[in-house]
Short mmCIF file of C-alpha atoms (C1' of nucleotides) in Angstrom, two decimals:
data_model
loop_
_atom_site.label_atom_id
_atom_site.label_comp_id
_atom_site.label_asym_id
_atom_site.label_seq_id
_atom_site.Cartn_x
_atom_site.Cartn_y
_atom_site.Cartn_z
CA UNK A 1 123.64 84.98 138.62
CA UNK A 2 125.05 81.62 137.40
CA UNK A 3 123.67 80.81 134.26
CA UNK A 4 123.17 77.28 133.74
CA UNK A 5 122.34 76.29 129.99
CA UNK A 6 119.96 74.02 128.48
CA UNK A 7 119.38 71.03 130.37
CA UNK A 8 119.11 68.02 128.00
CA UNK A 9 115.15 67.62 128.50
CA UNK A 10 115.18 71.16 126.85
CA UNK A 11 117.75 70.82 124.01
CA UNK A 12 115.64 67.82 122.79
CA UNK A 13 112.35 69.31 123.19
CA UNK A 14 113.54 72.21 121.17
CA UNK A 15 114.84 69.72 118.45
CA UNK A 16 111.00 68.14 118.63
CA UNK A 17 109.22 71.87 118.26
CA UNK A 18 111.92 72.85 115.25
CA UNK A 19 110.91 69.50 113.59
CA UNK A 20 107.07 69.60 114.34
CA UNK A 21 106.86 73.34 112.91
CA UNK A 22 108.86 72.86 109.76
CA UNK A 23 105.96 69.38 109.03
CA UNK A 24 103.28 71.79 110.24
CA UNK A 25 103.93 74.49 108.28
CA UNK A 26 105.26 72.54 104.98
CA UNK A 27 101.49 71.20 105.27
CA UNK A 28 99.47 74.34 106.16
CA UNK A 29 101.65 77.04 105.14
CA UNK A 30 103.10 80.03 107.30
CA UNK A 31 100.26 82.53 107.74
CA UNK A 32 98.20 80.04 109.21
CA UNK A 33 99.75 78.41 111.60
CA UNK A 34 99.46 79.77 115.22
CA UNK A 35 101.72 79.69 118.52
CA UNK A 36 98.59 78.13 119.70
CA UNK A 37 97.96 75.10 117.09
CA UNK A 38 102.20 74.53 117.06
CA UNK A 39 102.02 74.58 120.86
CA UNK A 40 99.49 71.43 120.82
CA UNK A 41 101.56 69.64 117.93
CA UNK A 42 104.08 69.10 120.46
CA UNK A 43 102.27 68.65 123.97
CA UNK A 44 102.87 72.03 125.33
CA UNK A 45 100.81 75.24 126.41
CA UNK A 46 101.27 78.13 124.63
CA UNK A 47 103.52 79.54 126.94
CA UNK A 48 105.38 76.42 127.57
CA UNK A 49 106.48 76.62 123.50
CA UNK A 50 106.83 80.22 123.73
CA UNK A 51 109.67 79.54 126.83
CA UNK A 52 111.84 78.09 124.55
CA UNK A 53 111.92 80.57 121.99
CA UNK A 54 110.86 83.25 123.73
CA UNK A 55 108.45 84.49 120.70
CA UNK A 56 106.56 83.74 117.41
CA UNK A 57 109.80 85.36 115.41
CA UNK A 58 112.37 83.84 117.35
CA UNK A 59 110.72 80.57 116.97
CA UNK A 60 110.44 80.73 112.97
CA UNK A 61 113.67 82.67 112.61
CA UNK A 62 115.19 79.09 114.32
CA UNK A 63 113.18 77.07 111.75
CA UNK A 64 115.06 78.72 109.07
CA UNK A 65 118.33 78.25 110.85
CA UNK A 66 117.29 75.11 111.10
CA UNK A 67 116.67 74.42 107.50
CA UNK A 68 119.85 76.08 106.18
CA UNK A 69 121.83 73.77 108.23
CA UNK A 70 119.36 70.94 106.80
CA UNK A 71 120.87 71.87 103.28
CA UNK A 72 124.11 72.31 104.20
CA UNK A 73 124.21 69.07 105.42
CA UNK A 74 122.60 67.33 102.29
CA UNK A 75 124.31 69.09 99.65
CA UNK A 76 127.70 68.43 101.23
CA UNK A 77 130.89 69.70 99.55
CA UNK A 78 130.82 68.73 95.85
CA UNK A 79 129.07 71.57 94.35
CA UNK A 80 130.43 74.94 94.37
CA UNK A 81 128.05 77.64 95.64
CA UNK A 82 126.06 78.63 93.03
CA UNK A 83 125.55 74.71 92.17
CA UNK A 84 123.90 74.73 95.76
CA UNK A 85 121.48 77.67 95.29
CA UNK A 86 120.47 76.05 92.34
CA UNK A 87 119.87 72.87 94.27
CA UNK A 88 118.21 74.22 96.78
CA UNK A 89 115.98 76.34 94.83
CA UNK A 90 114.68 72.72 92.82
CA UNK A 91 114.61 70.99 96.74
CA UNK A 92 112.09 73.50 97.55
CA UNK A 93 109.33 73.01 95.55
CA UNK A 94 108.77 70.08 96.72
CA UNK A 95 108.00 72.08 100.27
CA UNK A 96 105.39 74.85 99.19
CA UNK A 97 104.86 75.57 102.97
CA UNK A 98 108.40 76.31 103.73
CA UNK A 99 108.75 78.08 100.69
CA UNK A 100 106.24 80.32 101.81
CA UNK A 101 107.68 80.67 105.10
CA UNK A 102 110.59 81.88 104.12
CA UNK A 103 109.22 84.52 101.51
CA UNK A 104 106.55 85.82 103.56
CA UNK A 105 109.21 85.93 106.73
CA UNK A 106 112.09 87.09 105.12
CA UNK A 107 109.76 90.32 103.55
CA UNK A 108 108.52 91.14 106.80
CA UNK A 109 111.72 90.94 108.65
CA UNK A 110 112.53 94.04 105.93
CA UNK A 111 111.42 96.14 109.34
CA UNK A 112 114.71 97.18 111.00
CA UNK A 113 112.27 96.24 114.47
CA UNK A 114 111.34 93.06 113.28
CA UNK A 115 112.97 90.47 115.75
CA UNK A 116 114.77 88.33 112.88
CA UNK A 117 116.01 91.34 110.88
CA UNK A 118 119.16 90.84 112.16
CA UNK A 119 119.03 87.18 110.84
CA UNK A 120 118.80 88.23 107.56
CA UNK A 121 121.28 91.01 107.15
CA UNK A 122 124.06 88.43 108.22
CA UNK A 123 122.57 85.63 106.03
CA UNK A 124 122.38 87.84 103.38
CA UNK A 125 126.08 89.31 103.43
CA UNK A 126 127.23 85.95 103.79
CA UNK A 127 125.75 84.45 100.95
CA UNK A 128 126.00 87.39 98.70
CA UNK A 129 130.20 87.22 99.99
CA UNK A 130 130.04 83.79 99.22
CA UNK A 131 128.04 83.92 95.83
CA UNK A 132 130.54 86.60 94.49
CA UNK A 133 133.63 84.20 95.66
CA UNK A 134 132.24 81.85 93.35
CA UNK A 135 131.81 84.15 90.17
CA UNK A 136 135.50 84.92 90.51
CA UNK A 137 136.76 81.79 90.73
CA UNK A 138 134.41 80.62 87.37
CA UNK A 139 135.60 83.76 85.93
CA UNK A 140 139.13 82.67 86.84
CA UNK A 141 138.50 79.48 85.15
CA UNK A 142 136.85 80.55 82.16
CA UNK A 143 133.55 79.35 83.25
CA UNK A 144 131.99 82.71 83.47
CA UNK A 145 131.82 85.91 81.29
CA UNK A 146 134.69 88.42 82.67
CA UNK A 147 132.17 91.31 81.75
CA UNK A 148 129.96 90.04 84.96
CA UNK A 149 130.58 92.53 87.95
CA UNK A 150 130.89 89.58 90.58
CA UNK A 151 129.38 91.56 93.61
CA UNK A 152 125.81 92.67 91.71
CA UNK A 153 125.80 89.21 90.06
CA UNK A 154 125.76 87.64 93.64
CA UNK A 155 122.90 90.02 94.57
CA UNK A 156 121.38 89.09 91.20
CA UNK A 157 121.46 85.41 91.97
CA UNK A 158 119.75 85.73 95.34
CA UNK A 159 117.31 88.20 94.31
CA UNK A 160 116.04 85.34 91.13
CA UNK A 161 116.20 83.06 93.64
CA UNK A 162 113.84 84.97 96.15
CA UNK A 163 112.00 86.41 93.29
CA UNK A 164 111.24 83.09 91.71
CA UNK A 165 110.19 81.23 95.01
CA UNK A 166 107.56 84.53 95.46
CA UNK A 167 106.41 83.98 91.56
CA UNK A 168 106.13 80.07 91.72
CA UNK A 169 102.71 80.32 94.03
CA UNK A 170 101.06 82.11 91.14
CA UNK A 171 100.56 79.33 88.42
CA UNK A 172 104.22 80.04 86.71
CA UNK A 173 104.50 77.65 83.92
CA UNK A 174 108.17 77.60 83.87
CA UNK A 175 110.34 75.50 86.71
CA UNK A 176 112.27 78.21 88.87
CA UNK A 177 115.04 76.11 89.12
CA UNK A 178 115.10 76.15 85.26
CA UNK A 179 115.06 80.12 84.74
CA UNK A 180 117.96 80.25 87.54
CA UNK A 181 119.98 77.72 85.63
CA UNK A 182 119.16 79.60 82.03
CA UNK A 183 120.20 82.72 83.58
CA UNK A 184 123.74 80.50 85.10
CA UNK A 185 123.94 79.39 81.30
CA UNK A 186 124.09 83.09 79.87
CA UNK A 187 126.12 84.38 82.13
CA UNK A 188 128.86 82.04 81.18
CA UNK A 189 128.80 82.30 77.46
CA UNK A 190 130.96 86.12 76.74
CA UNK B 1 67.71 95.45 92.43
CA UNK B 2 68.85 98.18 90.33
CA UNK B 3 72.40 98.51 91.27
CA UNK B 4 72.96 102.71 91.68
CA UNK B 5 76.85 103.22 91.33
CA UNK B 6 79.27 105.02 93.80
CA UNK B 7 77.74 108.71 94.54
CA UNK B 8 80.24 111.72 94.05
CA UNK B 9 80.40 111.64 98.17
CA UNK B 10 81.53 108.26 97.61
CA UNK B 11 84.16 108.87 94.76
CA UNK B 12 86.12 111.21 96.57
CA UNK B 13 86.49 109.51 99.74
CA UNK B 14 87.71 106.02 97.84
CA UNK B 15 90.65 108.65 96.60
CA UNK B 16 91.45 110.20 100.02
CA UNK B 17 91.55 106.22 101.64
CA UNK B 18 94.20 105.18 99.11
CA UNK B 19 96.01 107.87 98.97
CA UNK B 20 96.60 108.32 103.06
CA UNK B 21 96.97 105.20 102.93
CA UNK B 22 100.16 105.11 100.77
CA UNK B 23 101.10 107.66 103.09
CA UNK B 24 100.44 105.94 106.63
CA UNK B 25 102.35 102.75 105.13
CA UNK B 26 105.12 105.02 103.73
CA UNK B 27 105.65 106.61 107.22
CA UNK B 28 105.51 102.90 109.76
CA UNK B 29 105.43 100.39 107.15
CA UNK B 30 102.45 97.82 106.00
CA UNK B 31 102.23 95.22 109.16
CA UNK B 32 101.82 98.04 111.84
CA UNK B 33 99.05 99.53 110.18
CA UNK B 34 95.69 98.74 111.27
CA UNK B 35 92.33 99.18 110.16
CA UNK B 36 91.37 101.52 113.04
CA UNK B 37 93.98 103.82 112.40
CA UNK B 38 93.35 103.90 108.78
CA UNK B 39 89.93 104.52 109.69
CA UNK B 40 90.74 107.16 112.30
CA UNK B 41 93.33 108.82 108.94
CA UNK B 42 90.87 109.31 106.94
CA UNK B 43 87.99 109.96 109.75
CA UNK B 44 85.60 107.08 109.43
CA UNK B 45 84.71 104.24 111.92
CA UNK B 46 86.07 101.09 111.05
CA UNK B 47 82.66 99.57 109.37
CA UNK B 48 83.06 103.07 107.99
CA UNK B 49 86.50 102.35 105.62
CA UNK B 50 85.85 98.32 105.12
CA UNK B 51 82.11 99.73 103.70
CA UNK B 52 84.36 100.73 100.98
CA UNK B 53 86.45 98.02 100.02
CA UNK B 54 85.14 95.31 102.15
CA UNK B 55 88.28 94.03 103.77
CA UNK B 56 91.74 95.10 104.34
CA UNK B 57 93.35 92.90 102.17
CA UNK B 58 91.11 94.36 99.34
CA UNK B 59 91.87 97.73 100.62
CA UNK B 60 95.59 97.41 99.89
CA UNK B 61 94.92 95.53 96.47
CA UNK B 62 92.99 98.86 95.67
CA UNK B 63 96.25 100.60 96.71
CA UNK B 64 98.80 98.77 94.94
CA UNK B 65 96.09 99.11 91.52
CA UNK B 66 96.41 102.44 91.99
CA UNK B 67 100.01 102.43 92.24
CA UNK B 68 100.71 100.56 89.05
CA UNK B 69 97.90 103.16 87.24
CA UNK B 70 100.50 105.92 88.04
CA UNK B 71 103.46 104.15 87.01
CA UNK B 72 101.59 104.02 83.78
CA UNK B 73 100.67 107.69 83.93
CA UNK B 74 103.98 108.53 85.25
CA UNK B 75 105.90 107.15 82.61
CA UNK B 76 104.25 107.26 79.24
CA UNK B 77 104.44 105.14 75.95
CA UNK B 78 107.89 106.25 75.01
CA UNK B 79 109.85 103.65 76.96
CA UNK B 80 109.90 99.44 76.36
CA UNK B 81 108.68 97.78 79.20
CA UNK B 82 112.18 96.49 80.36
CA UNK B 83 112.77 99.86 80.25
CA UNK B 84 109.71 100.55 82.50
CA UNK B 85 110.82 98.13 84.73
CA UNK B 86 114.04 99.59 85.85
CA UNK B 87 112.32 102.97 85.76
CA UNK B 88 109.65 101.67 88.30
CA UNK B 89 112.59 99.90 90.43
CA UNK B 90 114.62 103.37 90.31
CA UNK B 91 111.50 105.17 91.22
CA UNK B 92 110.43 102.58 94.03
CA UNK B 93 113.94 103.39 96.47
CA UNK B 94 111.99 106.35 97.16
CA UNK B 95 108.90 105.00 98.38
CA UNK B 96 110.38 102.95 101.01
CA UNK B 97 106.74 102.28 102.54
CA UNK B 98 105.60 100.91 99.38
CA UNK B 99 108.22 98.63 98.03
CA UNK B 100 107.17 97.23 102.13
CA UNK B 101 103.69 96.86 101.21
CA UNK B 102 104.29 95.34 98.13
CA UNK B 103 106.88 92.88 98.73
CA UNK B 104 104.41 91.55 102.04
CA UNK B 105 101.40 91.50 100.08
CA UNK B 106 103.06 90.02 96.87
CA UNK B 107 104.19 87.17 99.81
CA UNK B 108 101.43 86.59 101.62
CA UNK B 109 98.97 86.41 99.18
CA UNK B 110 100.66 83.19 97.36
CA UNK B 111 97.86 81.57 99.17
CA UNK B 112 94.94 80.73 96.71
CA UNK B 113 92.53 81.56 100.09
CA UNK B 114 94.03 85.67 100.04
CA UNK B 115 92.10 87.89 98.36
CA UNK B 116 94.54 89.36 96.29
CA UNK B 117 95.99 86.65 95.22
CA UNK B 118 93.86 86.40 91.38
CA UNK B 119 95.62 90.13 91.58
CA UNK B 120 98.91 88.88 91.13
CA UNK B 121 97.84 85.86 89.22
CA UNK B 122 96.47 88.33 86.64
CA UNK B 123 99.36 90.60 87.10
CA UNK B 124 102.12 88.59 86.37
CA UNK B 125 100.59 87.14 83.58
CA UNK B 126 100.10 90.25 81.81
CA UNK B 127 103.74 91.50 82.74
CA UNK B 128 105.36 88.14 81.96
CA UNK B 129 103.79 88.38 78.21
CA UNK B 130 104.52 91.81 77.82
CA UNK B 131 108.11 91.42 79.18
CA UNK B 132 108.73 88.53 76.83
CA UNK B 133 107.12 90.14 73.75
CA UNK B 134 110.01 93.60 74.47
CA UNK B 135 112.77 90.57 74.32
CA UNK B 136 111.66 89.21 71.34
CA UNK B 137 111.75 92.97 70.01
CA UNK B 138 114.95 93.67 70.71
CA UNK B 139 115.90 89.72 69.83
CA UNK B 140 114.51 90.96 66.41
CA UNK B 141 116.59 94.36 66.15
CA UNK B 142 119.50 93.08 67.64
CA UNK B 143 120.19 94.77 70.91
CA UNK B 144 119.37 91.16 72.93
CA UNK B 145 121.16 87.71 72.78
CA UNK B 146 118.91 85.65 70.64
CA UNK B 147 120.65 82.82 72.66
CA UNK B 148 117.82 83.76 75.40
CA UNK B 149 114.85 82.38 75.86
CA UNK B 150 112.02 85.23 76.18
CA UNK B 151 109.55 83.54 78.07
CA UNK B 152 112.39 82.46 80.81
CA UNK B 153 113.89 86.03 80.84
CA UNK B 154 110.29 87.38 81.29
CA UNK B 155 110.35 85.46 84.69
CA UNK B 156 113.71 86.26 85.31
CA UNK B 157 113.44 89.99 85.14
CA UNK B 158 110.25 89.80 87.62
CA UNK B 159 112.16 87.54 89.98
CA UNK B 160 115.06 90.12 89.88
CA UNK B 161 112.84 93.16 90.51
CA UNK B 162 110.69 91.32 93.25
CA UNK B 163 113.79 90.20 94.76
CA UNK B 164 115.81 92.88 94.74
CA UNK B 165 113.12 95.34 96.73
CA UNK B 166 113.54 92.60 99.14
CA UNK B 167 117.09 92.32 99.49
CA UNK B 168 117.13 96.37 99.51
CA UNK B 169 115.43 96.21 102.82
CA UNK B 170 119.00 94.88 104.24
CA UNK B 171 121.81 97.21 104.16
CA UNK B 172 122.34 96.51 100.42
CA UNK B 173 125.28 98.36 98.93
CA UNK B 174 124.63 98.33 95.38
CA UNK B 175 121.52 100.41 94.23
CA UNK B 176 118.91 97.83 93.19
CA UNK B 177 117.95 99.47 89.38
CA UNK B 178 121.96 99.01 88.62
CA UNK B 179 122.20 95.54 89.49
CA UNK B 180 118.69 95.35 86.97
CA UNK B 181 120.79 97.08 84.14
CA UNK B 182 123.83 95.21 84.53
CA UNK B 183 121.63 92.06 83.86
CA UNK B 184 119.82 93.79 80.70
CA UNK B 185 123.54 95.00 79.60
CA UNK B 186 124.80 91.36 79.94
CA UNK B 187 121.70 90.32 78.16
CA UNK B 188 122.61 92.60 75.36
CA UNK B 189 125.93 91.10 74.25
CA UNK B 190 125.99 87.54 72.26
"C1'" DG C 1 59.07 114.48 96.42
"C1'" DT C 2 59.50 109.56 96.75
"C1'" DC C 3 62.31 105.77 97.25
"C1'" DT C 4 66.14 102.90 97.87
"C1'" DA C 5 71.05 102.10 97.32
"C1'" DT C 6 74.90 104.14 99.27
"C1'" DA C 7 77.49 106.12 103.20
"C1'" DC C 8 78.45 105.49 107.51
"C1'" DC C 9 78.42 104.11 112.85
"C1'" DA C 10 78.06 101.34 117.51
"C1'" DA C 11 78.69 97.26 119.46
"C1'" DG C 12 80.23 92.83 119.53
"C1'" DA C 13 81.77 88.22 117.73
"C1'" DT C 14 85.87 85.88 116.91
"C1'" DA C 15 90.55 84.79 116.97
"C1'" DG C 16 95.52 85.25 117.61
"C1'" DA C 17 99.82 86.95 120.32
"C1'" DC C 18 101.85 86.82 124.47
"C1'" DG D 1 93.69 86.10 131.13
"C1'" DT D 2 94.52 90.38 128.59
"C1'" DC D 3 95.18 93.00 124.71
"C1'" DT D 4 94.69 93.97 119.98
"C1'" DA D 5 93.25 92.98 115.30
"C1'" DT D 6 89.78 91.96 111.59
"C1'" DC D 7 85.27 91.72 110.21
"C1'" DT D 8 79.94 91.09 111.02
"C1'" DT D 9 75.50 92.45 112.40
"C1'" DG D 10 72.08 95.56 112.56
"C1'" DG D 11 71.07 99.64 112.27
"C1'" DT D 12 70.32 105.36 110.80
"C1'" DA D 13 71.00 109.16 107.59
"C1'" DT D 14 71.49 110.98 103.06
"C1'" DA D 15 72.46 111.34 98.09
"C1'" DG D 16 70.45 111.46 93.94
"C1'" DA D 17 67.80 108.70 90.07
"C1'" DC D 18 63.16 108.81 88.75
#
DNA sequence: GTCTATACCAAGATAGAC
DNA sequence: GTCTATCTTGGTATAGAC
C-alpha cells in the first residue's frame, strides 16, 4: 500500500484548475459555475477535474485556500492584522465573483456535514486568535480603547467584514472597506 | 380577465406551506430541503406547492416575509430598532434552521438574476434608514457618540448581525447578541 | 346555476453532481 | 450513465362571484 504522492504532471495541473476557477468564477460568479463548465476551462472531463479534488466542495474549499495564501503573500509583513482585513476587504471588491464565493460558501459550509466545515472552524479560530492578539497589543500601545473586550471585538471584526461583503451586492452606497475602517476609528478613541 | 383573489381553500394552505416549512428547514437545514419533500409535508404534488408561490426561491422569500412580520408582532413598538436588532439576534440562536436559511438565501441571492434578491434590496434599505434614524436619536439625547457617523453605523450594525449568525454556525464561544451589545455599549461612550 | 379563476396533479423537459 | 433537483406543460376538478 505504498502511497506515492503527486506526480509533477498533477501538482501543476492542480495549480492550472485552482487558477482557471478563481478567473471563472470572479467572471460568472459561484452559483453558476458547474464541475462541468470548470472541467472544459481546463481540458478535462468531468471526472478527470473531479480526480483531483475529489468533489465540488473540496475543489472550492482549495480555491479559498488558495486565495488566502494569495493575500498573505501580497500584503506581506508591514501591516498588523487588522490593517490586513481591512486591506483585504478593499482588494475584494474589485473581485465580485470571489466575493460571492466566499459568502455563499462559507454560509453553507454552516452544516456540520458540509465537506469544508471543517475549513472554516480552523480559519475562523485562527483569525479570530489572531484578530484579538492584535487588539491587545493596540490596547497595549494606546492605540485602542481599554474598554474593548479583545476576544468579541475579534469576532466583531470578522463578522463586519463577512457582513459587509454579503451587504455590498445589494446597491450599498457606502464603501465596506470604509464602514470597517470607521468602526477601527471608534474603537480607538476611549 | 377579472383577476378573482386567493379562495379561503387557498388562504389556509399558503399558511400551513410556510409554516412546515420553517419547520422542515429548522429540523435538516435549508440546502437539503427539496421541493418534493416540501410538497410531500404539506401533501401536495410538486406543481401542487410551486402553484402557490411559483418557484422555490419565492417560496422561501414568502418564508423569511413571514418571519420578519412576527418579529414585528413579537416584539412591539416599545423597543428602538437597535434594540430590536439584538432582540431578533437573541431570539434567532433558537431557531437554528432559520438563521441557516437566512444567512444562504441572504448569500445567494446577491445575484441581480435571484428572485429574491429586490427582497433584500428593499430590505436593507428600509433597515439601513431606520437603523440610522435610532442613532441619530440617541446622537440627539445623548446615549450615542456623536463622533459616529449614522449612516455608516446603520451598515455596520447589519454587517455585525448578518455576520455574526454566520460565524455562530462554527463553534463560536461568545453568544452572538453580546458581542452586538458590547458594540452598542462602546458606541455609547464619547 | 353558470362560468371561470383558482387549486391541484401526472408526466416530462432540462440540467447539474458525481 | 445514473440519480436527483427544479420547473413547465397540459390538463381536471372545484370554489365562489355573479
Amino acid at each position: 500500500m505504498a502511497t506515492r504522492g503527486p506526480y509533477a504532471k498533477g501538482v501543476a495541473k492542480r495549480e492550472e484548475i485552482l487558477s482557471k476557477a478563481l478567473e471563472v468564477i470572479a467572471r460568472q460568479g459561484y452559483r453558476k459555475t458547474s464541475t462541468r463548465e470548470l472541467a472544459a476551462a481546463v481540458g478535462l472531463s468531468e471526472a478527470g477535474l473531479l480526480h483531483y479534488f475529489g468533489s465540488k466542495e473540496k475543489l472550492f474549499e482549495a480555491v479559498l485556500r488558495a486565495r488566502d495564501e494569495a493575500d498573505t503573500a501580497r500584503l506581506g509583513d508591514e501591516l498588523d492584522v487588522i490593517d490586513k482585513l481591512g486591506a483585504v476587504v478593499r482588494h475584494n471588491a474589485d473581485v465580485p465573483g470571489l466575493v460571492q464565493l466566499y459568502s455563499t460558501f462559507s454560509t453553507e459550509a454552516g452544516d456540520p456535514q458540509h465537506g469544508a466545515h471543517e475549513y472554516f472552524v480552523e480559519r475562523y479560530q485562527r483569525l479570530r486568535a489572531a484578530l484579538a492578539a492584535s487588539v491587545r497589543a493596540r490596547q497595549a500601545d494606546g492605540t485602542m480603547s481599554t474598554a474593548a473586550d479583545p476576544e468579541k471585538i475579534a469576532t466583531l471584526l470578522i463578522a463586519v467584514s463577512d457582513g459587509l461583503q454579503i451587504q455590498s451586492q445589494y446597491r450599498l452606497d457606502a464603501e465596506p472597506a470604509d464602514v470597517l475602517d470607521h468602526l477601527v476609528e471608534l474603537l480607538g478613541a476611549g
